Tab-separated table of C-alpha atoms in Angstrom:
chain	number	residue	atom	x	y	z
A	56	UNK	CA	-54.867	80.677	-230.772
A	57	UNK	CA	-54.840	78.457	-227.740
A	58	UNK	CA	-52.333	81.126	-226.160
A	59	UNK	CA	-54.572	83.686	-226.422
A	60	UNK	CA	-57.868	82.360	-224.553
A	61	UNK	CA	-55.186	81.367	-222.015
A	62	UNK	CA	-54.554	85.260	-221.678
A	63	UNK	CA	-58.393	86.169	-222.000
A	64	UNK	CA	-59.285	83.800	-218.992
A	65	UNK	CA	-56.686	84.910	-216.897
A	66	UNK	CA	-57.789	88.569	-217.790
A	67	UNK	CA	-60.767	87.851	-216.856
A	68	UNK	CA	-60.119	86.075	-213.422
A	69	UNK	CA	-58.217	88.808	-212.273
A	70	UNK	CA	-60.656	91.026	-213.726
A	71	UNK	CA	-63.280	89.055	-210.831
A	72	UNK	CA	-60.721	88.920	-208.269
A	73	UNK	CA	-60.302	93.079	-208.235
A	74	UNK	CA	-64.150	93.416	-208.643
A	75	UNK	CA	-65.174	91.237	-205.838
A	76	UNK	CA	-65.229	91.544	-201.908
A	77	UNK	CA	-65.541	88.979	-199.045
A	78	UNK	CA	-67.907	89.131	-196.667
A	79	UNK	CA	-68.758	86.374	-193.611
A	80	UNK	CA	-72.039	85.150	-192.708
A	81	UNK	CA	-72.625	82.578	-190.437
A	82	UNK	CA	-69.039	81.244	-191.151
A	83	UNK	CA	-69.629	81.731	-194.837
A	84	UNK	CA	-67.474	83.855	-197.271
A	85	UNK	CA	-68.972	85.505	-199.536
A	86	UNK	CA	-67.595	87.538	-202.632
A	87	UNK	CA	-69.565	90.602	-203.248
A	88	UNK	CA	-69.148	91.320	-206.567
A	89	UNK	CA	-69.304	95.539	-208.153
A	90	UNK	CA	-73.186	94.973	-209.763
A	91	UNK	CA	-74.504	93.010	-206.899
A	92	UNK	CA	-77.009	93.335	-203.412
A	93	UNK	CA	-76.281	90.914	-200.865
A	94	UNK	CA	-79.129	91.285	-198.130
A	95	UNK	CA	-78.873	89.130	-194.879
A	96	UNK	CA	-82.300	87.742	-194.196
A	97	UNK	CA	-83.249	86.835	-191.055
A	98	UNK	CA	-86.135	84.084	-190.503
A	99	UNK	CA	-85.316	82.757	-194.317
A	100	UNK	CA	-84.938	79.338	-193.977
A	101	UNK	CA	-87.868	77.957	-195.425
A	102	UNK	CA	-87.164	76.555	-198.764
A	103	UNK	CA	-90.236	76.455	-200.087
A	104	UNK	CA	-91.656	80.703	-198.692
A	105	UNK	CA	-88.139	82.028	-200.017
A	106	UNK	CA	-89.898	81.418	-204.008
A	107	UNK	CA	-92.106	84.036	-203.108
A	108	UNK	CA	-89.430	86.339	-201.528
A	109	UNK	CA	-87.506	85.539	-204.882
A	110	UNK	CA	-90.720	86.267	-206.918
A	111	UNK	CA	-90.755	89.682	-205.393
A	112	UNK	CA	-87.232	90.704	-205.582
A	113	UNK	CA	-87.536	89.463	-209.571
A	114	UNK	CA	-89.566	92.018	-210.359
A	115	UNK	CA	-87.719	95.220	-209.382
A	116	UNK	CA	-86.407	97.372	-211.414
A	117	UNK	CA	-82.596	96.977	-213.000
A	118	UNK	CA	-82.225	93.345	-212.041
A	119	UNK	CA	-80.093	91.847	-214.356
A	120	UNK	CA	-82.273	88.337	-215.168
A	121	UNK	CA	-80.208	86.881	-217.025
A	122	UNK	CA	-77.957	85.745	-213.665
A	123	UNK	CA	-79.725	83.499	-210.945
A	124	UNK	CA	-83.405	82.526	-211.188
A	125	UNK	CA	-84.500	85.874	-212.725
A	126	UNK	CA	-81.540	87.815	-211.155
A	127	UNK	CA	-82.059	86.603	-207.612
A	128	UNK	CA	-80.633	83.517	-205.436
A	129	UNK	CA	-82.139	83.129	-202.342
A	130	UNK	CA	-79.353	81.041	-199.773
A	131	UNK	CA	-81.812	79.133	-196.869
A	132	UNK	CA	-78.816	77.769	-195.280
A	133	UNK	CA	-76.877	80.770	-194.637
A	134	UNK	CA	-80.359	82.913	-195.068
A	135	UNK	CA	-79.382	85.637	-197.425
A	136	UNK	CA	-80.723	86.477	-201.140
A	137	UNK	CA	-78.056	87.989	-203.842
A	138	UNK	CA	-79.890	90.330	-206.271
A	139	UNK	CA	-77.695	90.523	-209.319
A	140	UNK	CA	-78.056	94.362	-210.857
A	141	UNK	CA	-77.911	95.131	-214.603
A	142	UNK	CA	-74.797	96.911	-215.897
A	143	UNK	CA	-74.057	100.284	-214.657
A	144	UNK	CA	-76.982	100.637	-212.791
A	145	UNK	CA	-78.103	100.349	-208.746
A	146	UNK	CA	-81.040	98.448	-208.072
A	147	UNK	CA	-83.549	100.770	-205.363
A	148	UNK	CA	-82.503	98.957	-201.990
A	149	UNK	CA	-85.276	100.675	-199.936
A	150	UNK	CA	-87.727	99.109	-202.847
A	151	UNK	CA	-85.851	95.331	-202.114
A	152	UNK	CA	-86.391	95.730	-198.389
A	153	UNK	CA	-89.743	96.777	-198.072
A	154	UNK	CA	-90.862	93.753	-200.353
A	155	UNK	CA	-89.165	91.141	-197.920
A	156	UNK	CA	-90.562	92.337	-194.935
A	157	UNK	CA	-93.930	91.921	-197.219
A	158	UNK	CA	-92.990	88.681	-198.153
A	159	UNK	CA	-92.777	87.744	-194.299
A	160	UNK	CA	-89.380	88.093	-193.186
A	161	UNK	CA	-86.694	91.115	-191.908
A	162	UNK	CA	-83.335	92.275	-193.279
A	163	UNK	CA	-81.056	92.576	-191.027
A	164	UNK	CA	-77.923	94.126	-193.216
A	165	UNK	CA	-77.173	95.104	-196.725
A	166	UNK	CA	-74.038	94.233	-198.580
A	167	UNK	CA	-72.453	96.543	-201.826
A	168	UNK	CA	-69.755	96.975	-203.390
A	169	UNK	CA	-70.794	99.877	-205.834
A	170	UNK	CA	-66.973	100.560	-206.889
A	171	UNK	CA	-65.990	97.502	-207.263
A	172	UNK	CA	-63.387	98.138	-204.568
A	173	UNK	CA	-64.726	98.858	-201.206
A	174	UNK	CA	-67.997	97.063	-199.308
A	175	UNK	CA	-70.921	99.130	-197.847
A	176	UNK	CA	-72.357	97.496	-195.339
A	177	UNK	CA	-75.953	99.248	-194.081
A	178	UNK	CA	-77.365	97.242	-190.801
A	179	UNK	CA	-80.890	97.403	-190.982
A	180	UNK	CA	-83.366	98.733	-188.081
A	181	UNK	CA	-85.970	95.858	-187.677
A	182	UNK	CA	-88.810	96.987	-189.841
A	183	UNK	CA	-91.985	94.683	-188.630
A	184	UNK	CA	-94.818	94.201	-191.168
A	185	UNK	CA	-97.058	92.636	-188.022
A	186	UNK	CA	-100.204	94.620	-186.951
B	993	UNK	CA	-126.083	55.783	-207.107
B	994	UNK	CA	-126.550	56.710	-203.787
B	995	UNK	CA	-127.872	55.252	-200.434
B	996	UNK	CA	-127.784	56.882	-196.863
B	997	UNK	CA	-124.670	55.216	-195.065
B	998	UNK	CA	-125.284	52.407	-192.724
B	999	UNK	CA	-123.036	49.933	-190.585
B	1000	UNK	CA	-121.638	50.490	-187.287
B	1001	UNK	CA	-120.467	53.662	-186.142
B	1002	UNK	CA	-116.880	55.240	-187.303
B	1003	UNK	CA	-115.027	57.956	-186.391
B	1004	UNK	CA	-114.735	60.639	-188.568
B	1005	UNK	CA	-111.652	62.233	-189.121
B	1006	UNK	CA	-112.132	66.397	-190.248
B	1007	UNK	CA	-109.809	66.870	-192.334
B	1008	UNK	CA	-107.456	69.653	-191.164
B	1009	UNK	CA	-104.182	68.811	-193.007
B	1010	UNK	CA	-101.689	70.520	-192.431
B	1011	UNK	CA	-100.892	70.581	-196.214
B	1012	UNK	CA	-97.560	72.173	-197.389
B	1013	UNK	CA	-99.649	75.203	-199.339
B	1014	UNK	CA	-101.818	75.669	-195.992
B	1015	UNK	CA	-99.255	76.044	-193.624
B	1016	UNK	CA	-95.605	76.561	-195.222
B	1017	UNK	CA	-96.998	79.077	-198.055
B	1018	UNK	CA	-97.737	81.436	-199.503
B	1019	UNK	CA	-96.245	83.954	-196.612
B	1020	UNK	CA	-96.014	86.593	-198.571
B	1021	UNK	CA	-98.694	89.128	-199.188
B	1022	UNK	CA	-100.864	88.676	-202.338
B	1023	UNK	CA	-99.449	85.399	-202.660
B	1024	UNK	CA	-102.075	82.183	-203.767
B	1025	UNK	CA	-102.042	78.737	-203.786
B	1026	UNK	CA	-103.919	75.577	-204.804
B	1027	UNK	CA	-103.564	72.383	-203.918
B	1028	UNK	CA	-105.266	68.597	-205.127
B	1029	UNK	CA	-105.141	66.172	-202.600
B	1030	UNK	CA	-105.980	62.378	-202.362
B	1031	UNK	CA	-106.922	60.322	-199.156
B	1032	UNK	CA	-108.186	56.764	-198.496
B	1033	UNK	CA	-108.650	54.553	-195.768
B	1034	UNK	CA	-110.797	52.101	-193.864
B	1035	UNK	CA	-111.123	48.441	-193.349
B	1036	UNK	CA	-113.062	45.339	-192.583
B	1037	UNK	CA	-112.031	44.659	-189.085
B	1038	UNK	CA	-113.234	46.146	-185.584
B	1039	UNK	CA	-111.111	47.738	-183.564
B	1040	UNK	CA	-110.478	44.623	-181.394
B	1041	UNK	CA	-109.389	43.007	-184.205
B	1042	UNK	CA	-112.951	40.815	-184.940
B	1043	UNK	CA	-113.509	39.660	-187.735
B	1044	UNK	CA	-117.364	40.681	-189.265
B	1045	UNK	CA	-119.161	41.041	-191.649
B	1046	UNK	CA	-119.381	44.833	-192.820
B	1047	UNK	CA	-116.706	47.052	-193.823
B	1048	UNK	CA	-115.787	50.772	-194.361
B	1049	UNK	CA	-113.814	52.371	-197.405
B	1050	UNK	CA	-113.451	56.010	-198.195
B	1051	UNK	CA	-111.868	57.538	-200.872
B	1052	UNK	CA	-112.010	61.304	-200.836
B	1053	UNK	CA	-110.307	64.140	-203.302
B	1054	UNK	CA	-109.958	67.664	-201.420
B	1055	UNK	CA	-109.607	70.301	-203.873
B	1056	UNK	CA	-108.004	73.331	-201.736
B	1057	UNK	CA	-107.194	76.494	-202.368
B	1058	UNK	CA	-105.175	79.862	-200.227
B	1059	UNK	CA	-105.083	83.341	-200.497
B	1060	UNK	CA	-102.406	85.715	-198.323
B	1061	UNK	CA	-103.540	89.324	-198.237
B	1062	UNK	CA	-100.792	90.105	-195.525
B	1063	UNK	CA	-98.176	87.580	-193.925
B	1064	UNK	CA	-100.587	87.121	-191.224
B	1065	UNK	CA	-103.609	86.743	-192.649
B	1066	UNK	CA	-104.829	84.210	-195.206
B	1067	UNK	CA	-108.215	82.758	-196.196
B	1068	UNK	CA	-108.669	79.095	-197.435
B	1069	UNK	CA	-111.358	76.869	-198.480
B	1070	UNK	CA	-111.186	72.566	-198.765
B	1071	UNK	CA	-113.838	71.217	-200.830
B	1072	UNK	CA	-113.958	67.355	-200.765
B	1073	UNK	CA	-115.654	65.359	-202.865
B	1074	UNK	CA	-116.348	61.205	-201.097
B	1075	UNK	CA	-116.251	58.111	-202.558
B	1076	UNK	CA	-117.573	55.681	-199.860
B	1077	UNK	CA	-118.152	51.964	-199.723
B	1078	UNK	CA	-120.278	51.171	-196.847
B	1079	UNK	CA	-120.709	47.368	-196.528
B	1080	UNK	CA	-123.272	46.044	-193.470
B	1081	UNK	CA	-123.621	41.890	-193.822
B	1082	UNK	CA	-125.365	41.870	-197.412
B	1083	UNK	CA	-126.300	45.072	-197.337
B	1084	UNK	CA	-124.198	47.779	-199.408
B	1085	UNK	CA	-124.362	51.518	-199.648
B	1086	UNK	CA	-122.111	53.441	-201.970
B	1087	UNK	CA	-122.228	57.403	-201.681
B	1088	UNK	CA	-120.284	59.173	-204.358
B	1089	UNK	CA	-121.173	63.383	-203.479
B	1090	UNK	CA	-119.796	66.627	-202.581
B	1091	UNK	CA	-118.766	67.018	-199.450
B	1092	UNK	CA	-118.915	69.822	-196.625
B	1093	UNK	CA	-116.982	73.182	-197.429
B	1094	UNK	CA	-115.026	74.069	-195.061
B	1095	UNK	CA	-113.215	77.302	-195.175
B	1096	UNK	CA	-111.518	78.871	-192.653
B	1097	UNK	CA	-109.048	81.997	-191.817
B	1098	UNK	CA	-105.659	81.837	-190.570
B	1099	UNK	CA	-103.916	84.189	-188.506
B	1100	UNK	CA	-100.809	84.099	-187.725
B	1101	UNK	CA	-98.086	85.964	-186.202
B	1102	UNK	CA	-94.477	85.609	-187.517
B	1103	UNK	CA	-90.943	85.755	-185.353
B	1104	UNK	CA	-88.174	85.790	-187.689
B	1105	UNK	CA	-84.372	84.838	-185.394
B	1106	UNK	CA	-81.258	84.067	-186.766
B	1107	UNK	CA	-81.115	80.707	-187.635
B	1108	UNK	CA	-84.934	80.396	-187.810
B	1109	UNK	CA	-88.667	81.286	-187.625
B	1110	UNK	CA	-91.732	80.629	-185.852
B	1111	UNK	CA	-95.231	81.154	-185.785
B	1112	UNK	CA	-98.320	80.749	-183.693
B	1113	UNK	CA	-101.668	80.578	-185.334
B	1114	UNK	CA	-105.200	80.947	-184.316
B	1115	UNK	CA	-107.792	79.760	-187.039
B	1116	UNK	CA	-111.496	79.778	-186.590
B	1117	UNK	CA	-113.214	77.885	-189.578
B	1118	UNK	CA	-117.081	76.495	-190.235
B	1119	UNK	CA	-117.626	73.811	-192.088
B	1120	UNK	CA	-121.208	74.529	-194.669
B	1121	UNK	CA	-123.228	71.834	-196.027
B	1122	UNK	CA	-123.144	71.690	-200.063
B	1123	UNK	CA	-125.464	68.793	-199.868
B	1124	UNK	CA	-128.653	68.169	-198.440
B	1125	UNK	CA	-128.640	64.462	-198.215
B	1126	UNK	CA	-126.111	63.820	-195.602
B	1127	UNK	CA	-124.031	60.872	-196.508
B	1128	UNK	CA	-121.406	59.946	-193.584
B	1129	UNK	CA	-119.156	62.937	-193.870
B	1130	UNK	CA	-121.503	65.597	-195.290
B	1131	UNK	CA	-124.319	67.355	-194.779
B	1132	UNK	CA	-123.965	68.911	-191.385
B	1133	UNK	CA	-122.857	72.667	-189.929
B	1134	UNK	CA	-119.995	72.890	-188.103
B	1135	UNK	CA	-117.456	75.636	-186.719
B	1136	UNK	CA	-113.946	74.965	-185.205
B	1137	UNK	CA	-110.897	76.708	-183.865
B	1138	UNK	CA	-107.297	75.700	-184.402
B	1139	UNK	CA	-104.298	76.432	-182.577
B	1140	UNK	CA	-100.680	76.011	-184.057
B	1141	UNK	CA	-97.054	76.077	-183.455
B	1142	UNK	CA	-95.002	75.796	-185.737
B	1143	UNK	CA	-90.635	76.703	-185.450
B	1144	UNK	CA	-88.466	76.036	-188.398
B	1145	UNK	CA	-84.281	76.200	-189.011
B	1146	UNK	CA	-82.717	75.082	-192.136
B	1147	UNK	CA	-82.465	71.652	-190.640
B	1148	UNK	CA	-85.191	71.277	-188.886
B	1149	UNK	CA	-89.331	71.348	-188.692
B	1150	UNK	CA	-91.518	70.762	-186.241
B	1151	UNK	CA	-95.205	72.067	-185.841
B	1152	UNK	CA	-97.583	71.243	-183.021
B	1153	UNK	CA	-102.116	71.942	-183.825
B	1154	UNK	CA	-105.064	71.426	-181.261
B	1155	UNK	CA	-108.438	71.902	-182.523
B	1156	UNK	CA	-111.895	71.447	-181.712
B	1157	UNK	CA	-115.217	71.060	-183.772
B	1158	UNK	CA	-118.651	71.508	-182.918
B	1159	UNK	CA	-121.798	70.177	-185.455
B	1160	UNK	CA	-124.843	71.023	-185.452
B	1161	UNK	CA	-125.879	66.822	-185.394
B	1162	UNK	CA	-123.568	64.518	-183.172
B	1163	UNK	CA	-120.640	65.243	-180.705
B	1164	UNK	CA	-117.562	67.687	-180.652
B	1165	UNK	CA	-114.608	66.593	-181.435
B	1166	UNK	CA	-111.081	67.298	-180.441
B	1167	UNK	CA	-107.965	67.433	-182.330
B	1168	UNK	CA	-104.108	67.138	-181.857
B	1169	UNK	CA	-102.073	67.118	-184.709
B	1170	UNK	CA	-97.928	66.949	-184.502
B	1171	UNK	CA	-95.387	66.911	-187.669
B	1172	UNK	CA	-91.561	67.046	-186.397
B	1173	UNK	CA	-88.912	66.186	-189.080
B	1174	UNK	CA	-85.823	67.099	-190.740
B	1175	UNK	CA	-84.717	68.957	-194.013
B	1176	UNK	CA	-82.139	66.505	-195.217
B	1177	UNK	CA	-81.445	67.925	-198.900
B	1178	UNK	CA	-82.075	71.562	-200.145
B	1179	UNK	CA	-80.422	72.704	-203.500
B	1180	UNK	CA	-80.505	76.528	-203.199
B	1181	UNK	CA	-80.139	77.430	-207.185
B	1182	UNK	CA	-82.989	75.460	-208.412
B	1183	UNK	CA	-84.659	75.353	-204.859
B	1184	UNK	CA	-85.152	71.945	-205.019
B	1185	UNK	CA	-85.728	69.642	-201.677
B	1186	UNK	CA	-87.053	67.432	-199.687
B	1187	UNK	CA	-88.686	67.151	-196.233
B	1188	UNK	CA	-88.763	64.044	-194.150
B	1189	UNK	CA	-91.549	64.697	-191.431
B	1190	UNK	CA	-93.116	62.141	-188.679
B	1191	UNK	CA	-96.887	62.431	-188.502
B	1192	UNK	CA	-98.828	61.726	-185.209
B	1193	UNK	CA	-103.135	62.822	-185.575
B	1194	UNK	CA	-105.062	62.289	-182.388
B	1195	UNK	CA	-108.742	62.331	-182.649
B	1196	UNK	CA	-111.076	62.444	-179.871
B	1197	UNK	CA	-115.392	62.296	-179.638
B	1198	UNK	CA	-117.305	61.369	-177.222
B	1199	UNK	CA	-117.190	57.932	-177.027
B	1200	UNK	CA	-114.427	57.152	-179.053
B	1201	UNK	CA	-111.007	57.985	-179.999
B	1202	UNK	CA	-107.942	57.321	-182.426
B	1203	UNK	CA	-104.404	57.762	-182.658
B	1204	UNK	CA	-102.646	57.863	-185.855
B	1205	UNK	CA	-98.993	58.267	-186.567
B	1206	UNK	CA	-96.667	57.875	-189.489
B	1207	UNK	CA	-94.101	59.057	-192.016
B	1208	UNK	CA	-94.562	61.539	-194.422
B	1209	UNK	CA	-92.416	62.648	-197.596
B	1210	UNK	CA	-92.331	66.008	-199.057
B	1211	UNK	CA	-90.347	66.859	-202.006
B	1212	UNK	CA	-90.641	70.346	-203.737
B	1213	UNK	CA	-89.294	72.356	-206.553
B	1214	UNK	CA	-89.697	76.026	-206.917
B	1215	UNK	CA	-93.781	76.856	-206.904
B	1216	UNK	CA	-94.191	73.246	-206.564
B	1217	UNK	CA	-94.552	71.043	-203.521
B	1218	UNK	CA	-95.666	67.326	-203.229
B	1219	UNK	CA	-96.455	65.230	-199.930
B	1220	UNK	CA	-97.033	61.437	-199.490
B	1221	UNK	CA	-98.404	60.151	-196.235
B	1222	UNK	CA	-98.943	56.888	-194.657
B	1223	UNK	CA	-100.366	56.593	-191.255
B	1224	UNK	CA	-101.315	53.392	-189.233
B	1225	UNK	CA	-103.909	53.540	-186.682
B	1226	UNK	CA	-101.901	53.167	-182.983
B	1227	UNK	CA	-104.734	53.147	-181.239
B	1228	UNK	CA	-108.099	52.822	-181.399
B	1229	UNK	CA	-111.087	52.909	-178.837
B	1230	UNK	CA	-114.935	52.846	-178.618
B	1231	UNK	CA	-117.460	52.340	-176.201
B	1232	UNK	CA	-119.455	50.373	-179.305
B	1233	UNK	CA	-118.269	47.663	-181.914
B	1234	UNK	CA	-116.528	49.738	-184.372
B	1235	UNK	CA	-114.726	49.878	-187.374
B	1236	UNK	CA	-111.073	50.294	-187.664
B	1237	UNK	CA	-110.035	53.143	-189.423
B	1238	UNK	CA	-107.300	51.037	-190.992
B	1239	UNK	CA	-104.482	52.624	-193.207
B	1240	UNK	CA	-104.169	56.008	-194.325
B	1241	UNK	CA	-102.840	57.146	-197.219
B	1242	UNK	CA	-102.881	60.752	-198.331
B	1243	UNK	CA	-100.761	61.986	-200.948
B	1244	UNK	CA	-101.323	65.491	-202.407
B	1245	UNK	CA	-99.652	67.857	-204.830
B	1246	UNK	CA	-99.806	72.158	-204.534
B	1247	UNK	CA	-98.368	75.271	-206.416
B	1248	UNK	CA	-98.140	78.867	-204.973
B	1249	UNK	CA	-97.834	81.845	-207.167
């Protein structure tokens, strides 16, 4: 019995390893895993503003809640948020961004990895909320 | 029970604290916030350290309150209710009221960098009288402008305010507030932290003037965000005998939504 959750965690790590993709921000690595939005976030390093960023990002449609706080974590130290996507569906990116630059801040690139096998990586055009 | 305040003159402080739910949040549009705050403070010596016979004590709750309709611009009110101890030789008058409203609209306009943000702010506010028997810190019209600096990083904090109040009753006043402090511990998956911050509050009227300064502790959690102050009065000046303002405490609790 013991033999065979050996063999169902090592299925299951390599199962992670094919499914995720490294990125680098700031010096970070980060694994981009197949049902997951990584958006770099520039201006997010206050702690305390990023729970209304993570408020907002929450309550989109096809987050998968049951990861992170409600299917987001917000990073202030490397200032990115992960938005964690519910299975077999895409999350509306255009939707995510428009409700941080509402939330005060501007994304500067979106990670994906939608096959599980190769990243996407969209730089962003500075989209200003300021009047 | 209340008396009109008596006793030698003392320099009012208007509050304009640069509270955690004021300042740091909500940023986002259609975000809210509330916050209940606590501050004493006064003493029984002058400011050149003589001993007499009167003495000042205030004890004040601010109940305060934020709304963000867009990133750069919010609406607040601080409604303060005193609890003052006014002691003149044998003579004592105690004023428990309402204070003065004060609400006031921030603007603000947002840079967003790599590694950090900044903001400069422009705030007019007036201050309305709730009660028509002015006590010491109530009672009379005023209007002010504020404006602030503030730049932020992960690590670090620093945000600079100058102000100035007119009343309709006694002098202007001027205002120079500084916080500069570091972020120390952040947990990013329950967003949990704390901010360690070094207060200095100059004050300025016509003939008198104080200078406040020290540490300030501000833990938070999610929606929630706490801040304990102490500040000791550097220095003090006045043209009459006056009251020391003595310690400050202020400690204050908020939640944004």
């Amino acid at each position: 019995m013991q033999y065979l959750y050996k063999q169902i965690i090592l299925l299951i790590t390599l199962i992670g390893i094919v499914s995720a993709q490294t990125i680098e921000l700031y010096g970070k690595k980060l694994d981009i895993h197949k049902d997951e939005v990584i958006l770099e976030v520039s201006g997010l390093v206050c702690s305390f503003c990023a729970v209304g960023l993570q408020g907002g990002l929450s309550s989109l449609k096809d987050v998968d809640k049951k990861k992170y706080i409600d299917g987001v974590f917000v990073n202030v130290e490397y200032q990115y948020a992960v938005i964690a996507e519910a299975a077999d569906k895409d999350i509306d990116i255009d939707k995510a961004i428009e409700l941080i630059v509402k939330s005060g801040y501007e994304v500067k690139t979106v990670f994906t990895n939608r096959t599980g096998e190769k990243i996407e990586t969209r730089k962003i055009e500075s989209k200003k909320d300021e009047k | 029970m209340k008396n009109k305040c008596i006793s030698l003159f003392f320099l009012s402080v208007v509050a304009f604290a640069h509270q955690p739910v004021m300042d740091m949040a909500p940023r986002w549009s259609g975000g809210y916030g509330f916050q209940v705050r606590y501050e004493s403070f006064g003493s029984d010596r002058t400011i050149n350290d003589k001993d007499i016979l009167s003495s000042y004590y205030q004890q004040t709750v601010w109940l305060e309150g934020v709304y963000t309709w867009h990133r750069s611009k919010r609406i607040t009110f601080k409604l303060p209710y005193h609890s003052i101890e006014d002691k003149d030789a044998d003579v004592i008058a105690i004023d428990n009221s309402l204070g003065d409203l004060i609400v006031a609209l921030p603007l603000k306009k947002y840079s967003n960098f790599n590694r950090s943000t900044q903001n400069i702010g422009f705030t007019p506010q007036i201050r309305l009288p709730l009660n028509k028997d002015p006590g010491i810190n109530s009672g009379h019209l005023g209007a002010g402008v504020s404006l602030t600096y503030s730049l932020e990083s992960f690590s670090f904090y620093q945000m600079y305010d100058v102000f100035g109040w007119v009343y309709d009753d006694k002098n202007s006043q001027l205002g120079l507030d500084i916080n500069v402090g570091i972020h120390p511990y952040h947990n990013n998956k329950t967003n949990t932290g704390i901010f360690l911050i070094w207060d200095v509050s100059g004050r300025w009227e016509d003939d008198s003037s104080v200078l406040l300064s020290g540490p300030v502790l501000m833990p938070y959690r999610h929606k929630m965000m706490a801040r304990l102050e102490v500040k000791f009065p550097v220095i003090e000046n006045g043209k009459s005998t006056q009251l020391s303002r003595g310690i400050t405490i202020n400690t204050g609790i908020g939640f944004v939504f």
